[in-house]
JSON list of C-alpha atoms in Angstrom, two decimals:
[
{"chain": "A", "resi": 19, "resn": "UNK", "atom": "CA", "xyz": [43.70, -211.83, -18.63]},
{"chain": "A", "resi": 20, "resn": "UNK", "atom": "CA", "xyz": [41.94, -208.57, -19.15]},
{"chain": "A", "resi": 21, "resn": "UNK", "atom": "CA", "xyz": [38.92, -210.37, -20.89]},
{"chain": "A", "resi": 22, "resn": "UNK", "atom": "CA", "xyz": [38.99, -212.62, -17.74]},
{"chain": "A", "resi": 23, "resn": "UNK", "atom": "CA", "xyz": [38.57, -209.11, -15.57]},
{"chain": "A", "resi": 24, "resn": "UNK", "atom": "CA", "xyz": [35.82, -207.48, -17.95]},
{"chain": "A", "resi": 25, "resn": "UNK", "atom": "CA", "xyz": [33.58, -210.98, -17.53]},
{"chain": "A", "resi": 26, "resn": "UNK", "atom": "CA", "xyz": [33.91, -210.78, -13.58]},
{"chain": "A", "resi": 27, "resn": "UNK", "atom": "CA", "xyz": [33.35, -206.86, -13.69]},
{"chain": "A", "resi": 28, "resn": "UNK", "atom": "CA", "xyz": [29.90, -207.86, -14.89]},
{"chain": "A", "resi": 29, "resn": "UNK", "atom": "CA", "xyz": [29.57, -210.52, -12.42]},
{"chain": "A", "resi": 30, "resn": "UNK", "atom": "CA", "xyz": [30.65, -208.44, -9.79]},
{"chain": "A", "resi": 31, "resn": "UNK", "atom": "CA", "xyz": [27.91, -205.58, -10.85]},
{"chain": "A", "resi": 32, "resn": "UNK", "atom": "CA", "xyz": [25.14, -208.35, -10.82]},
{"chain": "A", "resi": 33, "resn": "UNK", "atom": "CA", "xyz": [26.37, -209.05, -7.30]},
{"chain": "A", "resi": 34, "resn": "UNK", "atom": "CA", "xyz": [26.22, -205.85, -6.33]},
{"chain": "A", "resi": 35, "resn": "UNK", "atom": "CA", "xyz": [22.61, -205.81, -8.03]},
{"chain": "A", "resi": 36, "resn": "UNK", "atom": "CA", "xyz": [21.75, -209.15, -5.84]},
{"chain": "A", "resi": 37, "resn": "UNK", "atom": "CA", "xyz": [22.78, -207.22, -2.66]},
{"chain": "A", "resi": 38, "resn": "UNK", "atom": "CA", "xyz": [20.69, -204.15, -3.35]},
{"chain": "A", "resi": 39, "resn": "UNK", "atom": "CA", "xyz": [17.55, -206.45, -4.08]},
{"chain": "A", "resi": 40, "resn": "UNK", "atom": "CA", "xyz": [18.18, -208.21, -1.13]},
{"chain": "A", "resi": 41, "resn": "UNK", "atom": "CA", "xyz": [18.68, -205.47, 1.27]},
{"chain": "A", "resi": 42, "resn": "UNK", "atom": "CA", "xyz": [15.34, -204.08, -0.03]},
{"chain": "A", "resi": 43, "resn": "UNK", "atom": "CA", "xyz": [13.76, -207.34, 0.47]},
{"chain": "A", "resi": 44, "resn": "UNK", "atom": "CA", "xyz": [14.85, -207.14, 4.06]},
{"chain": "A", "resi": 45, "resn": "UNK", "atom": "CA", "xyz": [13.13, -203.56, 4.62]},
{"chain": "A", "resi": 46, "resn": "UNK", "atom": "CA", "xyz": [9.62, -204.53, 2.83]},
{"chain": "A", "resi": 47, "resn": "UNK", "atom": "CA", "xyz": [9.41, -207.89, 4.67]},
{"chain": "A", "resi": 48, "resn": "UNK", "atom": "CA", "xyz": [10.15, -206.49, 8.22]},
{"chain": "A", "resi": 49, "resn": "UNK", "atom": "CA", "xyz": [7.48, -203.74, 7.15]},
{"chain": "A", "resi": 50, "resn": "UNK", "atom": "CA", "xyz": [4.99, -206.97, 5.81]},
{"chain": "A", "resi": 51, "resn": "UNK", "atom": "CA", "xyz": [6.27, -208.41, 9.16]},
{"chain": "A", "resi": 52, "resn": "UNK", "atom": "CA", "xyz": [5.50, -205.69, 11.55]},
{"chain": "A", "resi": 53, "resn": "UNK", "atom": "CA", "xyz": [2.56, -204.47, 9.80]},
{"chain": "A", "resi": 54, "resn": "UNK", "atom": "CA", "xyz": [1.07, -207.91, 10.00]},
{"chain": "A", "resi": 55, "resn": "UNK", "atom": "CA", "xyz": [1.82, -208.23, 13.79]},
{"chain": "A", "resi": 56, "resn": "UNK", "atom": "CA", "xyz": [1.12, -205.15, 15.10]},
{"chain": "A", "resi": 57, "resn": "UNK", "atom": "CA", "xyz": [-1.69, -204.10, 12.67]},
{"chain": "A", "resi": 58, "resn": "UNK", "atom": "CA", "xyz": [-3.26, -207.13, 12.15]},
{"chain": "A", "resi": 59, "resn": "UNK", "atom": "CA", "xyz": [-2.67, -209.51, 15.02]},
{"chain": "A", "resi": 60, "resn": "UNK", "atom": "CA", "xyz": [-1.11, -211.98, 12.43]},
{"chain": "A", "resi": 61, "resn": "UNK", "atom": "CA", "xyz": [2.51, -212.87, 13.20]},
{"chain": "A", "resi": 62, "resn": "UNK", "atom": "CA", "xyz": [4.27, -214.16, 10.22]},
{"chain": "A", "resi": 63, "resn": "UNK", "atom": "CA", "xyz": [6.79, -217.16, 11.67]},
{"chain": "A", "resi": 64, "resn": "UNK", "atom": "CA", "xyz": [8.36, -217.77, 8.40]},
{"chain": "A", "resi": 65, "resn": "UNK", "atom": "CA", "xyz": [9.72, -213.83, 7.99]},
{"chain": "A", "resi": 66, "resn": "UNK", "atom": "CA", "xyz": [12.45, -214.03, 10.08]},
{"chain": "A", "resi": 67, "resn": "UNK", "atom": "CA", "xyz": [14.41, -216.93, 8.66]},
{"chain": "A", "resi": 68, "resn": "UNK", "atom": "CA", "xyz": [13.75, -214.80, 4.70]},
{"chain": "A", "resi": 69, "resn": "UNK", "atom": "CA", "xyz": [15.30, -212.17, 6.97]},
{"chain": "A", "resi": 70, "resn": "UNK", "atom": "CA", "xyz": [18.50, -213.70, 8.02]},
{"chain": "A", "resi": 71, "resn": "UNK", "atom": "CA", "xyz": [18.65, -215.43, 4.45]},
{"chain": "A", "resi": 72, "resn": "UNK", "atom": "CA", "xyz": [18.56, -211.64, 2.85]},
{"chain": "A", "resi": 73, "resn": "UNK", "atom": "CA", "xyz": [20.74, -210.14, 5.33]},
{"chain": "A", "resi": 74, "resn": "UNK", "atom": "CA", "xyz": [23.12, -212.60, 4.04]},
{"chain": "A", "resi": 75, "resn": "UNK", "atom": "CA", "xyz": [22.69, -212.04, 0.83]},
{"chain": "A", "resi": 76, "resn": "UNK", "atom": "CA", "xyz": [23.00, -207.99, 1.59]},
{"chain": "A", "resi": 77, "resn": "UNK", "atom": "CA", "xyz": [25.93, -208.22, 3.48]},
{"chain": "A", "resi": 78, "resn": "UNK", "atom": "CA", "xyz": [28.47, -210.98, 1.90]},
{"chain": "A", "resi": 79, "resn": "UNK", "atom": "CA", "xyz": [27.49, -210.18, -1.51]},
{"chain": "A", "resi": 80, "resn": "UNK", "atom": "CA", "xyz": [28.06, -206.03, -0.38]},
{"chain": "A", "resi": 81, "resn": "UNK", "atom": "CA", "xyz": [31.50, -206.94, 1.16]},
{"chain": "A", "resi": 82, "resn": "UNK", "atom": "CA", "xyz": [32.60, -208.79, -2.02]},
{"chain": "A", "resi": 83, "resn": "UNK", "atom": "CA", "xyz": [31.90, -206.20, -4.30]},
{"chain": "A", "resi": 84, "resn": "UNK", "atom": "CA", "xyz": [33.27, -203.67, -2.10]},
{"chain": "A", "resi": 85, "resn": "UNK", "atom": "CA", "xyz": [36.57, -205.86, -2.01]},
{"chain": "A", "resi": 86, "resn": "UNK", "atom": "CA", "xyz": [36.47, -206.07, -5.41]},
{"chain": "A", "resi": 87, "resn": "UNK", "atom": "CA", "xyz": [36.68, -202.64, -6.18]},
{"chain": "A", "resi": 88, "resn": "UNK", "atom": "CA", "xyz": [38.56, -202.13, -3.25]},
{"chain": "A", "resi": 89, "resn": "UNK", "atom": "CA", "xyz": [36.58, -199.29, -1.67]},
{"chain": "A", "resi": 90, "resn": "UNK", "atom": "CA", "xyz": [37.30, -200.47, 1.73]},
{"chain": "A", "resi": 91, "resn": "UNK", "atom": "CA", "xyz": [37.52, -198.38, 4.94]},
{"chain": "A", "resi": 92, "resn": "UNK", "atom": "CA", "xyz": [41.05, -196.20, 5.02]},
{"chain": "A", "resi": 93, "resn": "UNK", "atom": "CA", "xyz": [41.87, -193.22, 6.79]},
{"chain": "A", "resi": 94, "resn": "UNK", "atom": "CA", "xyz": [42.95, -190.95, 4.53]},
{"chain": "A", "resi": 95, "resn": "UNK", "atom": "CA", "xyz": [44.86, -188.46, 6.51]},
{"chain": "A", "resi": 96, "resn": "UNK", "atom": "CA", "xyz": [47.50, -190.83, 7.64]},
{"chain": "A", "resi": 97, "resn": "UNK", "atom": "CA", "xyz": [47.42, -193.20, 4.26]},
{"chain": "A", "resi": 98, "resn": "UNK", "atom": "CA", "xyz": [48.13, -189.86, 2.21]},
{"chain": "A", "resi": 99, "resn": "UNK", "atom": "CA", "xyz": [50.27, -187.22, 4.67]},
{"chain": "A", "resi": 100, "resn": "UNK", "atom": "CA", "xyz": [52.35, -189.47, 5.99]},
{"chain": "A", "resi": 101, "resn": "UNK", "atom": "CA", "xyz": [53.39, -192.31, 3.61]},
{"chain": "A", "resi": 102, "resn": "UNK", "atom": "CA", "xyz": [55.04, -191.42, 0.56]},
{"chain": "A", "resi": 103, "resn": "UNK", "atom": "CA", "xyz": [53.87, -192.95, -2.87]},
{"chain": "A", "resi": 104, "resn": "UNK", "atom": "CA", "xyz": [56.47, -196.14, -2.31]},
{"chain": "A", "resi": 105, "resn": "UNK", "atom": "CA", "xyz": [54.99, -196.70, 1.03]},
{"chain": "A", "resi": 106, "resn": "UNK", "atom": "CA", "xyz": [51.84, -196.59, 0.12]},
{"chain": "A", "resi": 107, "resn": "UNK", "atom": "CA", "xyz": [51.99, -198.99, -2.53]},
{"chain": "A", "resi": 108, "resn": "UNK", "atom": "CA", "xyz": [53.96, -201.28, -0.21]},
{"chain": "A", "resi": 109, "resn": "UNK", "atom": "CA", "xyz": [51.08, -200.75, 2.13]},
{"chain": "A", "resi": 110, "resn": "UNK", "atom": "CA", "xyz": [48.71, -201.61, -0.65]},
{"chain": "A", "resi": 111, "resn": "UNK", "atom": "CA", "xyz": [50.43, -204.89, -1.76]},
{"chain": "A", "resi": 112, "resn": "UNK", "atom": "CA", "xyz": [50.78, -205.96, 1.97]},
{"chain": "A", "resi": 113, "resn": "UNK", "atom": "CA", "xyz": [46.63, -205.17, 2.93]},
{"chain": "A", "resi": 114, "resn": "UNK", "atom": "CA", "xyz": [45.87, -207.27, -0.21]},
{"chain": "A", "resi": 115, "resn": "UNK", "atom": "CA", "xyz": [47.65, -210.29, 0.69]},
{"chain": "A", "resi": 116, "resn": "UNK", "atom": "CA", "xyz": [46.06, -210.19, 3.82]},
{"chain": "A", "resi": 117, "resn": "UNK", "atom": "CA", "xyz": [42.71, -210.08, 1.73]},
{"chain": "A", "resi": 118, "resn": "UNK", "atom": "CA", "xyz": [43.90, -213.01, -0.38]},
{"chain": "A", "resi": 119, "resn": "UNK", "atom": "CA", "xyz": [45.02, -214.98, 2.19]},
{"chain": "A", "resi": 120, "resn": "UNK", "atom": "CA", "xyz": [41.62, -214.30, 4.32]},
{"chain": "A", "resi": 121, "resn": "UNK", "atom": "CA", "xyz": [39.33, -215.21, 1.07]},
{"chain": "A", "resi": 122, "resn": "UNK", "atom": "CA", "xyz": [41.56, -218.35, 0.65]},
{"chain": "A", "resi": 123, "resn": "UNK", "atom": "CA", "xyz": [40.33, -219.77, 3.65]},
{"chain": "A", "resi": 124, "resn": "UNK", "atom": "CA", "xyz": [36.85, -218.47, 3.78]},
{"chain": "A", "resi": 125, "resn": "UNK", "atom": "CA", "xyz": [36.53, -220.35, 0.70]},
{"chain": "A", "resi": 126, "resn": "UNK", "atom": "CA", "xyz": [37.68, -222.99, 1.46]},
{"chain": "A", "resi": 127, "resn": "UNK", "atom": "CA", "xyz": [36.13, -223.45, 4.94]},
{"chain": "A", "resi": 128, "resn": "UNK", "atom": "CA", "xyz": [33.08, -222.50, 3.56]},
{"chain": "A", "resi": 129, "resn": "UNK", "atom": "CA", "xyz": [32.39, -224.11, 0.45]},
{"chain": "A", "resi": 130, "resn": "UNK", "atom": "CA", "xyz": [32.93, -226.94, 3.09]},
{"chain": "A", "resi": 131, "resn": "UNK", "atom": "CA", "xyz": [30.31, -225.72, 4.93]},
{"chain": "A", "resi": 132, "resn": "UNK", "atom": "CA", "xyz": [27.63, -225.00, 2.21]},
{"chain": "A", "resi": 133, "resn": "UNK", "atom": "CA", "xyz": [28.58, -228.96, 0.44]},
{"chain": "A", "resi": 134, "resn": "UNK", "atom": "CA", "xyz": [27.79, -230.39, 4.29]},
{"chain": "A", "resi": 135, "resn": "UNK", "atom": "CA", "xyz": [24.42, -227.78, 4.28]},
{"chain": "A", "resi": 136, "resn": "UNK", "atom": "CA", "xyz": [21.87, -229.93, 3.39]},
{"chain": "A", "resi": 137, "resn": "UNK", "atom": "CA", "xyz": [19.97, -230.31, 6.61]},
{"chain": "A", "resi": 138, "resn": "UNK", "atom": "CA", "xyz": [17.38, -227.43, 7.29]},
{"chain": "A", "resi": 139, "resn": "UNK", "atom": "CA", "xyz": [18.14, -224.62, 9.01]},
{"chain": "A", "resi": 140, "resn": "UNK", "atom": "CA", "xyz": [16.43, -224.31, 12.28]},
{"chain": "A", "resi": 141, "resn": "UNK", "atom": "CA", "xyz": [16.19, -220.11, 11.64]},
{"chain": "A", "resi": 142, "resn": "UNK", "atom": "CA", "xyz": [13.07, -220.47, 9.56]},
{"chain": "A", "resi": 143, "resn": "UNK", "atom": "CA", "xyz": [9.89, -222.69, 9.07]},
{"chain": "A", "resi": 144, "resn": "UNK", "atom": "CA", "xyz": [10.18, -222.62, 5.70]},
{"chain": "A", "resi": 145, "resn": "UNK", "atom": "CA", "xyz": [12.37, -225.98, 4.13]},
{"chain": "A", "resi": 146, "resn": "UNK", "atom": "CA", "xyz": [15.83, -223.93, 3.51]},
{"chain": "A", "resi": 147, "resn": "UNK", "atom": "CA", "xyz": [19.25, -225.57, 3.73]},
{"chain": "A", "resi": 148, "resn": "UNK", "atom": "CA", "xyz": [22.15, -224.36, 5.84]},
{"chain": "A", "resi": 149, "resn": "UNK", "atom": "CA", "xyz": [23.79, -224.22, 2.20]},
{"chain": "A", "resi": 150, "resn": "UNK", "atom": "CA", "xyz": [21.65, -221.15, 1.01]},
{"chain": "A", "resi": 151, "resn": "UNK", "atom": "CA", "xyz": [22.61, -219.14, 4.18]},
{"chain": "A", "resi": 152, "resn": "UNK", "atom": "CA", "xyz": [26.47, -220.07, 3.14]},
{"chain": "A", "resi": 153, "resn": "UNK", "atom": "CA", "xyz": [26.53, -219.55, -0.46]},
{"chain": "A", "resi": 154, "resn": "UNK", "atom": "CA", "xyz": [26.39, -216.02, -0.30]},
{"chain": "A", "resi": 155, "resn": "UNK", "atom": "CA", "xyz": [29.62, -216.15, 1.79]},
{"chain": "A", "resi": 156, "resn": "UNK", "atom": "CA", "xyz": [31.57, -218.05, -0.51]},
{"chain": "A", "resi": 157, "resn": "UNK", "atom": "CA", "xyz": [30.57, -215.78, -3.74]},
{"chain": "A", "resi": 158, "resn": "UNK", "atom": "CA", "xyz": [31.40, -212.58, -1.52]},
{"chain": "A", "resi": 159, "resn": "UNK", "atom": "CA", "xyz": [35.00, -214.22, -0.66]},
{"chain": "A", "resi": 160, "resn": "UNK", "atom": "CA", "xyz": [35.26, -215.30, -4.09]},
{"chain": "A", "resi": 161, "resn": "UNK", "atom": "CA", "xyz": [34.83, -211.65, -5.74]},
{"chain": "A", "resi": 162, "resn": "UNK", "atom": "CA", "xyz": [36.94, -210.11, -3.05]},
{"chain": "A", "resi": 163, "resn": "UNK", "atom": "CA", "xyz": [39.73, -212.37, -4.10]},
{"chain": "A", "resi": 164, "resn": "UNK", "atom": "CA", "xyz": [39.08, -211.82, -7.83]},
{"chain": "A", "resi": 165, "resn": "UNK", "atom": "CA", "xyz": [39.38, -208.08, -7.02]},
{"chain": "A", "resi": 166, "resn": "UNK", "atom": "CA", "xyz": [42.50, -208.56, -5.06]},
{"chain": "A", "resi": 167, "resn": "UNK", "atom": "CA", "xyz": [44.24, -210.26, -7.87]},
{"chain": "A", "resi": 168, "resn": "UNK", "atom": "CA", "xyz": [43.01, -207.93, -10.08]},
{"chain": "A", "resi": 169, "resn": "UNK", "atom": "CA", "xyz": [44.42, -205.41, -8.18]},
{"chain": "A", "resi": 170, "resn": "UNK", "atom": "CA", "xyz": [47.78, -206.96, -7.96]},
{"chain": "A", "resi": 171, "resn": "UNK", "atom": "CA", "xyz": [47.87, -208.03, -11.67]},
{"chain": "A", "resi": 172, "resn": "UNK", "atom": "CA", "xyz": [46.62, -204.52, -13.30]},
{"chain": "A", "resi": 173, "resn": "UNK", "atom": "CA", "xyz": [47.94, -201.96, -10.51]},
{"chain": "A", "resi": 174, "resn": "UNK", "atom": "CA", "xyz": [51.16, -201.69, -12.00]},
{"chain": "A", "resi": 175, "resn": "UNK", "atom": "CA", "xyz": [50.15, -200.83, -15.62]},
{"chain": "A", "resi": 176, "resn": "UNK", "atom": "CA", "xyz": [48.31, -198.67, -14.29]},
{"chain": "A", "resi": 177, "resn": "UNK", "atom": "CA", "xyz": [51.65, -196.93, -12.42]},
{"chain": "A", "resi": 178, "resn": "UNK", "atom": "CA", "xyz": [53.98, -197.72, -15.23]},
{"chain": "A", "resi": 179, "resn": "UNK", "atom": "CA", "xyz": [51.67, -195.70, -17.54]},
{"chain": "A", "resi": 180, "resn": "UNK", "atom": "CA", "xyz": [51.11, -192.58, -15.64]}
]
C-alpha cells in the first residue's frame, strides 16, 4: 500500500507542476491578450477560451493537490485551544469522509460529463471539447480522494508511533 502512496506522491507533484504551468499560462496570455488589444488594435478571439481551459487546469488540479496533502483552510485557534487531541482526530476522520464522499460523486458525475464532452465548447474558437474543460475536474477529485484515503490509511501509524 505504501508503494501505491509513493507512485501517486509523484503524480500528485506533477499535478501540482501542471497547475503552476497553467496558472502562468493564464498571466502571459491575458498579457499577449491585452497587449495585443490595447497596444496593437488586434483582438485575439481565441485567448479567452485558452483562458478558461487554464484556469481549469490551475484551479482543479491546485484543489486536488491541496486535498491531497490536506493543507486545506482550518482555523487554528479553535481546531487547537479548544478540542483536545481525541476530538480533533474525530474531527479529522469526520471532514475526510465528507471529502471522500464529495470526490465520489464528482467523479462520478463528471467522468460522465467529460465521456458525453465531445461536442465543442462554445467558450473558444479554437476546436476544443467540453471533455478538456472537465478532465481537469475529475483528476483534481481523483487526487483529493487518493489523499483522503491516504490520510485515513497512514494517519494512525503515524499516531501509534509517536
Amino acid at each position: 500500500m505504501k508503494g501505491f502512496f509513493r507512485i501517486t506522491d509523484h503524480l500528485a507533484r506533477g499535478a501540482f507542476v501542471v497547475a503552476v504551468a497553467a496558472l502562468a499560462g493564464v498571466f502571459v496570455l491575458d498579457c499577449f491578450r491585452i497587449v495585443s488589444r490595447y497596444f496593437f488594435g488586434m483582438p485575439q478571439n481565441w485567448v479567452p477560451g485558452m483562458l478558461a481551459l487554464l484556469t481549469n487546469w490551475a484551479v482543479f488540479l491546485g484543489v486536488g493537490w491541496y486535498l491531497y496533502v490536506r493543507e486545506t483552510i482550518v482555523i487554528d485557534y479553535f481546531y487547537e485551544k479548544w478540542l483536545s487531541p481525541s476530538w480533533r482526530r474525530r474531527v479529522d476522520v469526520l471532514t475526510s469522509l465528507v471529502v471522500v464522499a464529495f470526490a465520489v460523486l464528482a467523479i462520478r458525475y463528471g467522468w460522465n460529463v467529460y465521456l458525453r464532452g465531445d461536442h465543442q465548447s462554445s467558450l473558444s474558437t479554437l476546436p476544443l471539447a467540453y471533455k478538456w474543460y472537465t478532465l481537469p475536474f475529475v483528476l483534481g477529485m481523483l487526487l483529493g480522494l487518493i489523499g483522503t484515503i491516504k490520510f485515513l490509511v497512514l494517519k494512525p501509524e503515524r499516531e501509534g508511533t509517536a
